[in-house]
Short mmCIF file of C-alpha atoms in Angstrom, two decimals:
data_model
loop_
_atom_site.label_atom_id
_atom_site.label_comp_id
_atom_site.label_asym_id
_atom_site.label_seq_id
_atom_site.Cartn_x
_atom_site.Cartn_y
_atom_site.Cartn_z
CA MET A 103 -9.44 -59.48 31.87
CA ILE A 104 -5.92 -58.13 32.25
CA GLN A 105 -3.85 -56.79 29.42
CA HIS A 106 -0.06 -57.07 29.60
CA THR A 107 1.48 -54.46 27.30
CA MET A 108 5.18 -54.81 26.50
CA MET A 109 7.27 -52.14 24.84
CA VAL A 110 10.22 -54.00 23.33
CA SER A 111 13.24 -51.90 22.37
CA PHE A 112 16.02 -53.61 20.43
CA ASP A 113 19.48 -52.06 20.85
CA GLN A 114 19.98 -52.00 17.07
CA PRO A 115 17.44 -52.01 14.22
CA LEU A 116 16.40 -55.50 13.12
CA PRO A 117 15.68 -56.58 9.57
CA ALA A 118 11.90 -56.86 9.11
CA THR A 119 12.13 -60.62 8.59
CA GLU A 120 13.94 -61.06 11.91
CA LEU A 121 11.42 -58.90 13.77
CA ASP A 122 8.63 -60.98 12.25
CA ARG A 123 10.35 -64.18 13.48
CA TYR A 124 10.80 -62.74 16.97
CA LEU A 125 7.11 -61.84 17.17
CA SER A 126 6.09 -65.22 15.78
CA ASP A 127 8.23 -67.04 18.36
CA ILE A 128 6.82 -64.99 21.24
CA GLU A 129 3.25 -65.39 19.98
CA ARG A 130 3.59 -69.16 19.58
CA VAL A 131 5.07 -69.82 23.02
CA MET A 132 2.60 -67.54 24.79
CA LEU A 133 -0.55 -68.82 23.06
CA ASP A 134 0.63 -72.44 23.37
CA SER A 135 0.88 -71.93 27.15
CA GLY A 136 -2.90 -71.95 27.39
CA PHE A 137 -2.83 -68.98 29.77
CA VAL A 138 -2.83 -66.24 27.13
CA GLN A 139 -6.17 -65.59 25.42
CA SER A 140 -5.06 -63.01 22.88
CA PHE A 141 -1.89 -61.68 21.26
CA ALA A 142 -1.39 -58.56 19.16
CA ALA A 143 1.75 -56.76 18.04
CA ARG A 144 2.49 -53.62 16.08
CA ARG A 145 5.71 -51.99 14.95
CA HIS A 146 6.69 -48.56 16.23
CA ILE A 147 6.15 -45.73 13.74
CA PRO A 148 9.34 -43.61 13.89
CA MET A 149 9.12 -39.83 13.90
CA PRO A 150 11.92 -37.42 12.92
CA GLY A 151 14.11 -36.38 15.84
CA GLU A 152 12.87 -38.98 18.31
CA GLU A 153 16.35 -40.51 18.59
CA THR A 154 17.38 -37.42 20.57
CA ILE A 155 14.77 -38.06 23.27
CA PRO A 156 16.31 -39.68 26.38
CA ALA A 157 13.66 -42.37 26.70
CA LEU A 158 13.08 -46.00 25.85
CA ILE A 159 11.72 -45.98 22.33
CA ALA A 160 9.97 -49.22 21.47
CA SER A 161 10.76 -51.18 18.33
CA VAL A 162 7.46 -52.99 18.75
CA ILE A 163 4.46 -53.07 21.09
CA VAL A 164 3.14 -56.47 22.18
CA LEU A 165 -0.25 -56.85 23.84
CA LEU A 166 -1.22 -60.05 25.67
CA GLY A 167 -4.69 -60.66 27.03
CA VAL A 168 -5.15 -62.97 30.03
CA ALA A 169 -8.13 -63.86 32.21
CA ASP A 170 -6.72 -62.72 35.55
CA ALA A 171 -3.60 -62.18 37.65
CA ASP A 172 -3.09 -65.92 38.15
CA ALA A 173 -3.12 -66.55 34.40
CA LEU A 174 -0.63 -63.71 33.89
CA ALA A 175 1.70 -65.17 36.51
CA GLN A 176 1.40 -68.62 34.93
CA SER A 177 2.13 -67.21 31.46
CA PHE A 178 5.59 -66.16 32.66
CA THR A 179 6.36 -69.84 33.30
CA ALA A 180 5.27 -70.97 29.81
CA PRO A 181 7.36 -73.90 28.55
CA GLY A 182 9.98 -72.60 26.14
CA LEU A 183 9.50 -68.92 27.01
CA HIS A 184 12.88 -68.43 28.65
CA GLU A 185 14.59 -70.31 25.82
CA VAL A 186 12.95 -68.02 23.24
CA ILE A 187 13.92 -64.92 25.22
CA GLY A 188 17.49 -66.17 25.71
CA ARG A 189 17.92 -67.05 22.05
CA TRP A 190 16.72 -63.63 20.86
CA GLN A 191 18.60 -61.70 23.56
CA SER A 192 21.84 -63.43 22.55
CA ARG A 193 21.35 -62.47 18.89
CA TYR A 194 19.69 -59.08 19.22
CA PRO A 195 19.86 -57.57 22.72
CA TYR A 196 16.74 -55.72 23.79
CA LYS A 197 15.05 -54.08 26.76
CA VAL A 198 11.42 -54.38 27.77
CA ALA A 199 9.13 -51.99 29.63
CA PHE A 200 5.69 -53.26 30.49
CA ALA A 201 2.38 -52.38 32.12
CA ASN A 202 -0.45 -54.57 33.36
CA HIS A 203 -3.83 -52.89 33.01
CA ALA A 204 -7.53 -53.20 32.33
CA PRO A 205 -8.55 -53.27 28.65
CA LEU A 206 -8.17 -49.86 27.05
CA ALA A 207 -11.41 -49.97 25.08
#
């Protein structure tokens, strides 16, 4: 099992309903690919003063679970994935940092 953790940082705050739609779109396209076994997402919990830290601060964390490296590579070619990313990037630009790792627990 490999976990693919994405830290998604939108350039500007999104309304909660839009963030929910973004996560729903990503979840749907990834699970529909057949290569992703699990999907979880949580919003960042802001702390006072963090905006002064010169680092990528995530708006949301997304965790995908896949069987192996081949499944992870295939998930990046999921039908509709690049359309979903393009649509959201054009409306609400964002950056992504990620890590591939063994399960944390």
